[in-house]
Tab-separated table of C-alpha atoms in Angstrom:
chain	number	residue	atom	x	y	z
A	1	MET	CA	7.905	-33.868	-55.605
A	2	VAL	CA	7.974	-35.583	-52.211
A	3	SER	CA	10.626	-33.159	-50.940
A	4	ALA	CA	8.593	-30.213	-52.185
A	5	LEU	CA	5.498	-31.462	-50.353
A	6	LYS	CA	7.488	-31.938	-47.167
A	7	LEU	CA	8.836	-28.397	-47.436
A	8	LEU	CA	5.345	-27.073	-48.061
A	9	ARG	CA	3.931	-28.974	-45.111
A	10	GLY	CA	6.810	-27.806	-42.924
A	11	ALA	CA	6.236	-24.199	-43.930
A	12	ALA	CA	2.511	-24.543	-43.255
A	13	CYS	CA	3.145	-26.043	-39.815
A	14	ALA	CA	5.601	-23.257	-38.992
A	15	ALA	CA	3.095	-20.609	-40.077
A	16	ILE	CA	0.331	-22.178	-37.983
A	17	ALA	CA	2.648	-22.406	-34.986
A	18	ALA	CA	3.672	-18.751	-35.399
A	19	LEU	CA	0.049	-17.649	-35.735
A	20	THR	CA	-1.019	-19.671	-32.688
A	21	GLY	CA	1.898	-18.288	-30.705
A	22	GLY	CA	0.979	-14.737	-31.675
A	23	ILE	CA	-2.639	-15.216	-30.628
A	24	LEU	CA	-1.618	-16.722	-27.289
A	25	TYR	CA	0.913	-13.919	-26.686
A	26	TYR	CA	-1.630	-11.153	-27.259
A	27	ASN	CA	-4.280	-13.033	-25.272
A	28	VAL	CA	-2.022	-12.971	-22.215
A	29	SER	CA	-0.247	-9.624	-22.684
A	30	LEU	CA	-3.264	-7.443	-23.506
A	31	PRO	CA	-5.612	-6.368	-20.665
A	32	ASP	CA	-9.204	-7.563	-20.443
A	33	ASN	CA	-10.544	-4.110	-19.519
A	34	TYR	CA	-10.130	-0.722	-21.203
A	35	LEU	CA	-11.257	2.853	-20.684
A	36	VAL	CA	-11.840	5.178	-23.648
A	37	THR	CA	-12.967	8.786	-23.716
A	38	GLY	CA	-16.550	9.315	-24.811
A	39	GLY	CA	-17.120	8.900	-28.544
A	40	GLU	CA	-13.692	7.355	-29.244
A	41	ASN	CA	-13.017	3.866	-30.543
A	42	LEU	CA	-10.579	1.444	-28.950
A	43	LYS	CA	-7.306	1.299	-30.918
A	44	LEU	CA	-4.446	-1.039	-30.061
A	45	GLY	CA	-1.899	-0.869	-32.877
A	46	GLU	CA	-1.492	-1.862	-36.502
A	47	HIS	CA	-1.739	-5.654	-36.003
A	48	ILE	CA	-4.675	-5.712	-33.566
A	49	ALA	CA	-8.117	-5.040	-34.997
A	50	VAL	CA	-11.086	-4.215	-32.763
A	51	ARG	CA	-14.653	-4.920	-33.739
A	52	SER	CA	-17.891	-4.591	-31.847
A	53	GLU	CA	-19.157	-7.982	-30.681
A	54	SER	CA	-22.052	-6.998	-28.452
A	55	ILE	CA	-23.400	-3.978	-26.649
A	56	ILE	CA	-23.864	-4.081	-22.877
A	57	PRO	CA	-26.866	-2.133	-21.547
A	58	GLU	CA	-25.883	1.085	-19.765
A	59	ASN	CA	-27.374	-0.137	-16.489
A	60	TYR	CA	-25.095	-3.202	-16.545
A	61	SER	CA	-22.938	-3.420	-13.435
A	62	PHE	CA	-19.436	-3.118	-14.852
A	63	TYR	CA	-18.072	-3.222	-11.322
A	64	VAL	CA	-18.668	-6.967	-11.272
A	65	GLN	CA	-16.486	-7.535	-14.322
A	66	CYS	CA	-13.834	-4.946	-13.552
A	67	PRO	CA	-13.677	-4.126	-9.807
A	68	GLN	CA	-10.161	-2.674	-10.057
A	69	ASN	CA	-11.550	0.101	-12.247
A	70	ALA	CA	-14.424	0.904	-9.888
A	71	ALA	CA	-12.956	4.301	-8.960
A	72	ALA	CA	-12.662	5.327	-12.588
A	73	MET	CA	-16.184	4.140	-13.260
A	74	SER	CA	-17.797	7.047	-11.406
A	75	GLY	CA	-17.718	9.013	-14.682
A	76	ALA	CA	-18.733	6.113	-16.926
A	77	LEU	CA	-20.915	6.987	-19.911
A	78	ALA	CA	-21.488	3.510	-21.371
A	79	SER	CA	-19.973	0.022	-21.425
A	80	ARG	CA	-19.631	-2.575	-24.141
A	81	THR	CA	-17.854	-5.777	-25.104
A	82	GLU	CA	-15.566	-5.774	-28.143
A	83	GLN	CA	-13.577	-8.524	-29.822
A	84	LEU	CA	-9.842	-8.274	-30.514
A	85	THR	CA	-8.577	-10.009	-33.642
A	86	LEU	CA	-5.129	-10.525	-35.139
A	87	PHE	CA	-4.862	-8.927	-38.611
A	88	GLY	CA	-8.619	-8.417	-38.469
A	89	VAL	CA	-9.232	-12.154	-39.018
A	90	PHE	CA	-8.097	-14.405	-36.171
A	91	PRO	CA	-9.975	-13.955	-32.837
A	92	ILE	CA	-7.851	-13.252	-29.768
A	93	LYS	CA	-10.394	-12.585	-27.017
A	94	ASN	CA	-13.333	-10.415	-25.966
A	95	VAL	CA	-12.577	-7.352	-23.815
A	96	ASN	CA	-14.642	-4.923	-21.747
A	97	VAL	CA	-14.602	-1.303	-22.959
A	98	THR	CA	-16.012	1.563	-20.916
A	99	GLU	CA	-16.510	5.118	-22.145
A	100	VAL	CA	-15.685	7.883	-19.659
A	101	ALA	CA	-15.608	11.657	-19.845
A	102	GLU	CA	-12.117	12.836	-20.817
A	103	PRO	CA	-10.211	13.463	-17.564
A	104	VAL	CA	-8.145	16.651	-17.318
A	105	VAL	CA	-5.443	17.390	-14.717
A	106	ILE	CA	-2.551	19.806	-14.206
A	107	PRO	CA	0.866	18.134	-14.764
A	108	CYS	CA	3.332	19.365	-12.156
A	109	GLY	CA	6.900	18.083	-11.846
A	110	THR	CA	7.385	20.125	-8.681
A	111	PRO	CA	9.332	18.696	-5.724
A	112	PHE	CA	7.578	18.097	-2.414
A	113	GLY	CA	8.558	16.918	1.030
A	114	ILE	CA	6.980	13.817	2.534
A	115	LYS	CA	6.379	13.473	6.280
A	116	LEU	CA	4.690	10.174	7.037
A	117	MET	CA	3.659	8.628	10.334
A	118	THR	CA	3.173	4.873	10.267
A	119	GLU	CA	0.197	2.887	11.529
A	120	GLY	CA	1.765	1.083	14.469
A	121	VAL	CA	5.551	0.699	14.383
A	122	LEU	CA	7.702	-1.056	11.813
A	123	VAL	CA	10.312	-3.585	12.940
A	124	VAL	CA	13.467	-2.599	11.035
A	125	GLU	CA	16.086	-4.747	12.802
A	126	LEU	CA	16.354	-7.618	15.281
A	127	THR	CA	19.293	-7.369	17.669
A	128	GLY	CA	20.816	-9.364	20.492
A	129	PHE	CA	21.936	-8.134	23.897
A	130	ASP	CA	23.852	-9.577	26.838
A	131	THR	CA	21.803	-10.658	29.844
A	132	GLY	CA	24.834	-11.852	31.793
A	133	ASP	CA	23.971	-15.425	30.898
A	134	GLY	CA	24.505	-14.975	27.177
A	135	ILE	CA	23.371	-13.035	24.113
A	136	ILE	CA	19.649	-13.313	23.376
A	137	SER	CA	16.958	-11.645	21.275
A	138	PRO	CA	13.500	-12.069	22.837
A	139	ALA	CA	11.837	-10.604	19.733
A	140	ARG	CA	13.460	-13.189	17.451
A	141	GLU	CA	12.595	-15.988	19.880
A	142	ALA	CA	8.966	-14.800	19.890
A	143	GLY	CA	8.815	-15.149	16.101
A	144	ILE	CA	8.896	-11.454	15.247
A	145	ASP	CA	10.483	-10.677	11.853
A	146	GLU	CA	11.969	-7.600	10.276
A	147	GLY	CA	9.260	-5.886	8.244
A	148	ASP	CA	6.478	-6.751	10.718
A	149	VAL	CA	4.194	-3.905	11.783
A	150	ILE	CA	3.384	-4.000	15.511
A	151	VAL	CA	-0.005	-2.444	16.222
A	152	SER	CA	-0.499	-3.323	19.891
A	153	ILE	CA	1.257	-4.911	22.881
A	154	SER	CA	-0.799	-6.493	25.670
A	155	GLY	CA	-3.893	-4.921	24.160
A	156	LYS	CA	-2.403	-1.409	24.257
A	157	PRO	CA	-2.161	0.327	20.857
A	158	VAL	CA	1.326	1.542	19.940
A	159	SER	CA	1.936	4.463	17.606
A	160	GLY	CA	5.523	5.363	18.381
A	161	ASN	CA	8.903	4.138	19.565
A	162	LYS	CA	8.297	5.535	23.034
A	163	ASP	CA	5.105	3.489	23.428
A	164	VAL	CA	7.010	0.259	22.734
A	165	SER	CA	9.903	1.127	25.064
A	166	ARG	CA	7.587	2.089	27.916
A	167	ILE	CA	5.415	-1.048	27.720
A	168	ILE	CA	8.450	-3.351	27.567
A	169	GLU	CA	10.206	-1.613	30.455
A	170	GLU	CA	7.048	-1.719	32.597
A	171	SER	CA	6.451	-5.418	31.848
A	172	GLY	CA	8.749	-6.574	34.643
A	173	GLY	CA	9.715	-9.498	32.441
A	174	LYS	CA	6.144	-10.831	32.095
A	175	THR	CA	5.109	-12.370	28.775
A	176	LEU	CA	3.371	-9.889	26.482
A	177	GLY	CA	0.928	-10.606	23.671
A	178	VAL	CA	2.072	-8.723	20.556
A	179	GLU	CA	-0.403	-8.083	17.746
A	180	LEU	CA	1.345	-7.523	14.435
A	181	ILE	CA	0.678	-7.377	10.703
A	182	ARG	CA	2.777	-9.467	8.330
A	183	SER	CA	2.103	-9.509	4.581
A	184	GLY	CA	-1.352	-8.056	5.222
A	185	GLU	CA	-2.313	-10.690	7.799
A	186	HIS	CA	-2.872	-10.036	11.512
A	187	ARG	CA	-1.010	-12.337	13.895
A	188	VAL	CA	-0.396	-12.586	17.637
A	189	VAL	CA	2.940	-13.710	19.090
A	190	PHE	CA	4.153	-13.842	22.685
A	191	LEU	CA	7.174	-11.833	23.741
A	192	LYS	CA	9.022	-12.240	27.051
A	193	PRO	CA	11.361	-9.242	27.638
A	194	SER	CA	14.666	-9.838	29.442
A	195	LYS	CA	16.998	-7.623	31.450
A	196	ALA	CA	20.129	-6.273	29.798
A	197	ALA	CA	23.271	-6.641	31.897
A	198	SER	CA	24.550	-3.246	30.739
A	199	ASP	CA	21.838	-1.075	32.356
A	200	ASP	CA	19.486	-3.499	34.161
A	201	SER	CA	16.569	-2.494	31.883
A	202	TYR	CA	14.082	-4.756	30.143
A	203	ARG	CA	14.541	-5.077	26.401
A	204	ALA	CA	12.996	-6.911	23.447
A	205	GLY	CA	15.978	-6.967	21.124
A	206	MET	CA	14.494	-5.045	18.193
A	207	TRP	CA	14.645	-1.616	16.594
A	208	VAL	CA	11.379	-0.070	15.417
A	209	ARG	CA	10.465	2.982	13.362
A	210	ASP	CA	7.333	5.107	13.493
A	211	SER	CA	7.932	7.743	10.811
A	212	SER	CA	9.578	8.481	7.513
A	213	ALA	CA	10.592	11.623	5.624
A	214	GLY	CA	11.899	12.239	2.146
A	215	ILE	CA	11.610	14.115	-1.127
A	216	GLY	CA	9.603	13.206	-4.214
A	217	THR	CA	7.900	14.824	-7.196
A	218	VAL	CA	4.245	15.780	-7.658
A	219	THR	CA	2.847	14.156	-10.814
A	220	PHE	CA	-0.430	16.016	-11.170
A	221	TYR	CA	-3.039	18.115	-9.400
A	222	ASP	CA	-6.751	17.593	-10.032
A	223	PRO	CA	-8.449	21.013	-9.773
A	224	SER	CA	-11.903	19.412	-9.582
A	225	THR	CA	-11.119	17.584	-6.320
A	226	GLY	CA	-7.984	19.241	-4.887
A	227	ILE	CA	-6.267	15.845	-4.947
A	228	PHE	CA	-2.613	15.586	-5.930
A	229	ALA	CA	-0.655	12.496	-6.933
A	230	GLY	CA	3.060	11.878	-6.491
A	231	LEU	CA	5.914	9.363	-6.725
A	232	GLY	CA	4.114	6.690	-8.764
A	233	HIS	CA	5.393	4.078	-6.292
A	234	PRO	CA	4.891	3.534	-2.553
A	235	VAL	CA	6.904	5.079	0.251
A	236	CYS	CA	8.900	2.138	1.604
A	237	ASP	CA	11.139	1.687	4.602
A	238	THR	CA	14.769	2.226	3.663
A	239	ASP	CA	15.965	-0.759	5.720
A	240	THR	CA	13.356	-3.432	5.014
A	241	GLY	CA	12.002	-2.300	1.644
A	242	GLU	CA	8.460	-2.859	2.947
A	243	MET	CA	5.683	-0.427	2.046
A	244	LEU	CA	4.885	1.723	5.080
A	245	THR	CA	1.349	1.569	6.438
A	246	MET	CA	0.392	5.204	6.944
A	247	SER	CA	-1.662	6.602	9.798
A	248	CYS	CA	-1.270	10.241	8.741
A	249	GLY	CA	1.109	12.412	6.821
A	250	GLU	CA	1.920	15.841	5.434
A	251	ALA	CA	3.251	17.313	2.223
A	252	ALA	CA	5.729	20.158	2.606
A	253	ASP	CA	7.474	22.714	0.405
A	254	VAL	CA	11.091	21.901	-0.434
A	255	TYR	CA	13.951	23.584	-2.283
A	256	ILE	CA	16.331	21.500	-4.412
A	257	SER	CA	19.829	22.793	-3.657
A	258	GLY	CA	21.781	20.281	-5.716
A	259	VAL	CA	21.898	16.870	-7.324
A	260	LYS	CA	24.205	13.909	-6.837
A	261	LYS	CA	24.796	12.640	-10.360
A	262	SER	CA	23.831	9.078	-11.292
A	263	THR	CA	26.444	6.719	-12.676
A	264	ALA	CA	26.196	3.090	-13.783
A	265	GLY	CA	25.723	1.011	-10.625
A	266	ALA	CA	25.234	4.047	-8.367
A	267	PRO	CA	21.937	5.963	-8.657
A	268	GLY	CA	22.205	9.625	-7.733
A	269	GLU	CA	19.713	11.674	-5.753
A	270	LEU	CA	18.219	15.115	-5.402
A	271	ILE	CA	19.587	17.117	-2.498
A	272	GLY	CA	16.983	19.355	-0.936
A	273	MET	CA	15.694	20.974	2.208
A	274	PHE	CA	12.298	21.613	3.769
A	275	THR	CA	11.622	25.341	3.490
A	276	SER	CA	8.840	25.601	6.071
A	277	ASP	CA	7.450	23.803	9.101
A	278	LYS	CA	3.967	24.529	7.761
A	279	ALA	CA	2.339	21.760	5.731
A	280	SER	CA	1.450	22.520	2.107
A	281	GLY	CA	-0.990	19.622	2.008
A	282	SER	CA	-2.157	16.459	3.727
A	283	LEU	CA	-1.301	12.900	2.730
A	284	LEU	CA	-4.277	10.546	2.492
A	285	VAL	CA	-2.971	7.346	0.888
A	286	ASN	CA	0.338	5.523	0.518
A	287	SER	CA	-0.248	2.854	-2.131
A	288	GLU	CA	1.526	0.615	-4.628
A	289	CYS	CA	1.000	3.269	-7.306
A	290	GLY	CA	2.093	6.352	-5.354
A	291	VAL	CA	1.131	8.756	-2.601
A	292	TYR	CA	-2.046	10.818	-2.787
A	293	GLY	CA	-3.211	13.766	-0.781
A	294	LYS	CA	-4.969	17.097	-0.796
A	295	MET	CA	-3.710	20.609	-1.489
A	296	GLY	CA	-5.551	23.920	-1.433
A	297	SER	CA	-4.198	24.884	-4.865
A	298	SER	CA	-1.964	23.619	-7.631
A	299	PRO	CA	1.786	23.790	-6.879
A	300	THR	CA	2.406	25.005	-10.444
A	301	LEU	CA	0.918	27.521	-12.885
A	302	LYS	CA	0.945	25.049	-15.791
A	303	SER	CA	-2.233	24.555	-17.813
A	304	ALA	CA	-4.350	21.436	-17.500
A	305	VAL	CA	-3.964	18.639	-20.071
A	306	PRO	CA	-5.967	15.478	-20.855
A	307	VAL	CA	-4.963	12.156	-19.287
A	308	ALA	CA	-4.152	9.500	-21.902
A	309	MET	CA	-5.592	6.014	-21.581
A	310	ARG	CA	-2.909	3.320	-21.572
A	311	GLN	CA	-3.707	2.139	-25.089
A	312	GLU	CA	-2.914	5.662	-26.349
A	313	VAL	CA	0.693	5.529	-25.119
A	314	GLN	CA	3.172	4.916	-27.934
A	315	THR	CA	6.852	4.155	-28.200
A	316	GLY	CA	8.744	7.203	-29.382
A	317	ALA	CA	9.469	10.767	-28.359
A	318	ALA	CA	8.034	12.234	-25.151
A	319	GLU	CA	8.900	14.783	-22.443
A	320	ILE	CA	9.154	14.819	-18.673
A	321	TYR	CA	8.766	17.695	-16.228
A	322	ALA	CA	11.399	17.461	-13.491
A	323	THR	CA	13.032	19.761	-10.956
A	324	ILE	CA	16.758	19.330	-10.366
A	325	SER	CA	17.400	22.860	-9.103
A	326	GLY	CA	15.274	25.260	-7.069
A	327	CYS	CA	11.550	24.580	-6.993
A	328	GLU	CA	10.427	25.124	-10.590
A	329	PRO	CA	10.329	22.199	-13.052
A	330	GLU	CA	11.872	22.181	-16.506
A	331	CYS	CA	10.941	20.176	-19.572
A	332	TYR	CA	13.355	17.461	-20.749
A	333	SER	CA	13.188	15.173	-23.794
A	334	VAL	CA	12.925	11.393	-23.354
A	335	GLU	CA	12.120	8.363	-25.489
A	336	ILE	CA	9.513	5.763	-24.526
A	337	GLU	CA	11.257	2.537	-25.534
A	338	LYS	CA	8.951	-0.199	-24.262
A	339	ILE	CA	5.338	-0.494	-23.098
A	340	ASP	CA	3.826	-3.309	-21.017
A	341	MET	CA	0.073	-3.126	-21.532
A	342	GLY	CA	-0.716	-6.237	-19.537
A	343	ASN	CA	0.923	-5.146	-16.296
A	344	SER	CA	-1.823	-3.462	-14.268
A	345	THR	CA	-0.562	-4.160	-10.748
A	346	ASP	CA	2.973	-2.820	-10.972
A	347	CYS	CA	4.492	0.634	-11.401
A	348	ARG	CA	6.777	-0.535	-14.224
A	349	ASN	CA	4.499	-0.142	-17.242
A	350	MET	CA	7.006	1.465	-19.567
A	351	VAL	CA	10.738	1.943	-20.062
A	352	ILE	CA	11.906	5.489	-20.780
A	353	HIS	CA	15.301	6.673	-22.018
A	354	VAL	CA	16.563	10.171	-21.206
A	355	THR	CA	17.811	11.812	-24.416
A	356	ASP	CA	18.093	15.435	-23.238
A	357	GLU	CA	21.760	16.414	-23.001
A	358	ARG	CA	21.029	18.993	-20.284
A	359	LEU	CA	19.578	16.378	-17.923
A	360	LEU	CA	22.302	13.864	-18.804
A	361	ASP	CA	25.001	16.441	-18.110
A	362	LYS	CA	23.556	17.664	-14.805
A	363	ALA	CA	22.107	14.464	-13.346
A	364	GLY	CA	23.438	11.583	-15.442
A	365	GLY	CA	19.847	10.709	-16.319
A	366	ILE	CA	17.305	9.738	-13.656
A	367	VAL	CA	18.053	10.191	-9.955
A	368	GLN	CA	16.214	9.353	-6.750
A	369	GLY	CA	13.734	12.088	-5.914
A	370	MET	CA	12.589	12.428	-9.532
A	371	SER	CA	9.986	9.707	-8.938
A	372	GLY	CA	6.631	11.139	-9.929
A	373	SER	CA	7.968	13.366	-12.722
A	374	PRO	CA	5.102	13.530	-15.249
A	375	ILE	CA	5.600	12.083	-18.739
A	376	ILE	CA	3.916	14.041	-21.553
A	377	GLN	CA	3.314	12.713	-25.065
A	378	ASN	CA	1.229	14.280	-27.832
A	379	GLY	CA	-0.062	16.912	-25.434
A	380	LYS	CA	-1.398	14.373	-22.926
A	381	LEU	CA	-0.225	13.090	-19.544
A	382	VAL	CA	0.708	9.458	-20.227
A	383	GLY	CA	2.558	8.488	-17.050
A	384	ALA	CA	5.131	9.245	-14.389
A	385	VAL	CA	8.743	8.264	-13.778
A	386	THR	CA	8.997	5.678	-10.978
A	387	HIS	CA	12.429	4.021	-10.923
A	388	VAL	CA	15.938	4.388	-12.276
A	389	LEU	CA	17.701	1.407	-13.836
A	390	VAL	CA	20.747	0.968	-11.615
A	391	ARG	CA	22.922	-0.494	-14.361
A	392	ASP	CA	21.972	2.301	-16.784
A	393	PRO	CA	20.658	5.489	-15.110
A	394	THR	CA	19.848	7.058	-18.490
A	395	ARG	CA	16.875	4.685	-18.450
A	396	GLY	CA	14.078	4.103	-15.983
A	397	TYR	CA	10.556	2.809	-15.497
A	398	GLY	CA	7.262	4.647	-15.645
A	399	ILE	CA	3.682	3.999	-14.544
A	400	PHE	CA	0.559	4.661	-16.639
A	401	ALA	CA	-1.204	7.940	-15.847
A	402	ASP	CA	-4.655	6.333	-15.955
A	403	THR	CA	-3.620	3.993	-13.116
A	404	MET	CA	-2.603	6.978	-10.971
A	405	LEU	CA	-5.830	8.767	-11.860
A	406	GLU	CA	-7.895	5.819	-10.626
A	407	CYS	CA	-5.994	5.897	-7.329
A	408	ALA	CA	-6.501	9.663	-7.055
A	409	LYS	CA	-10.266	9.281	-7.521
A	410	SER	CA	-10.299	6.595	-4.857
A	411	ALA	CA	-8.405	8.912	-2.476
A	412	ALA	CA	-10.947	11.650	-3.128
A	413	GLY	CA	-13.690	9.295	-1.937
């Protein structure tokens, strides 16, 4: 009898621990804020029940509770608070739910060229040079780091490599105040250029970059605003990995002439060329969730589809539109294997697995340049491809479409 009671108590303790762990897991992993299309209820899966807890008046300022969704809130119909419960019994937490008009965009999958000019200049490498008295690097001695963005020198704005070279050469070796941005913070350091023994010119001992160019994929075009979204991740410097601060940029037409196939440990890439010097659109924003700009018309003749809210995305079969030859996208089958609902600040919200033999045969799965390829599920745009898994290029990450839509609305002003 005693042993039976101990077993019963042990089982009860284990059940309570499992239940508590489940509640804590969902409390942390599920977002606090949701968007739903007008008239629809919030649904989060078979184990999570949603019940109305209280209604928030329509004039309530939802921006205070959910500032990151402020852009999406321009079409808000009503807001309310609802309670999430486990198995319909055990409370998890209260969440904010906002009804919006169902957004509709044109999914693209078309390749586009990116020409981006940085705000200031990006320090990509610190170097030493011989002054005759030894090897020095004035930039390193001044406290300048790779990845810093230099915006002015001695009060003079710099927007290109030539600006930096001219100011340093004309300094005559005098100490210069350098204003730079590091991790979003403005700083001032003091740089004293020195003469190089090789050519008797003043140098700082650093390489800087003022522009970037590459190829990506357009995710969608919003016919109501003329805004397009692409990549699903920021344009970063190839040397430092830092997101480039953009001053201006252009989108351009490109033609995909080939593809370097991905293999385990070696991601492939699209091989393409710019087909015109004329811009097909302007770039407005380079952000953590992609690049956004304006085009006069859609780059594809595809029909518009609804944008799915993140809670509508399911594991299972889906499709992507991607271009690996020419300039017209094709549809390829994929599987959504994993979804991270709680990750709202990153572009890795889901894991997708390429299952289409045509794409596997031609590209080995996902390659660089396919970033931005739209992901379609149940007739809705649910996300975009963002990264390839280096160890297994048949798999990659994707970002939620509703995140990109919020950024697109922000870009539209």
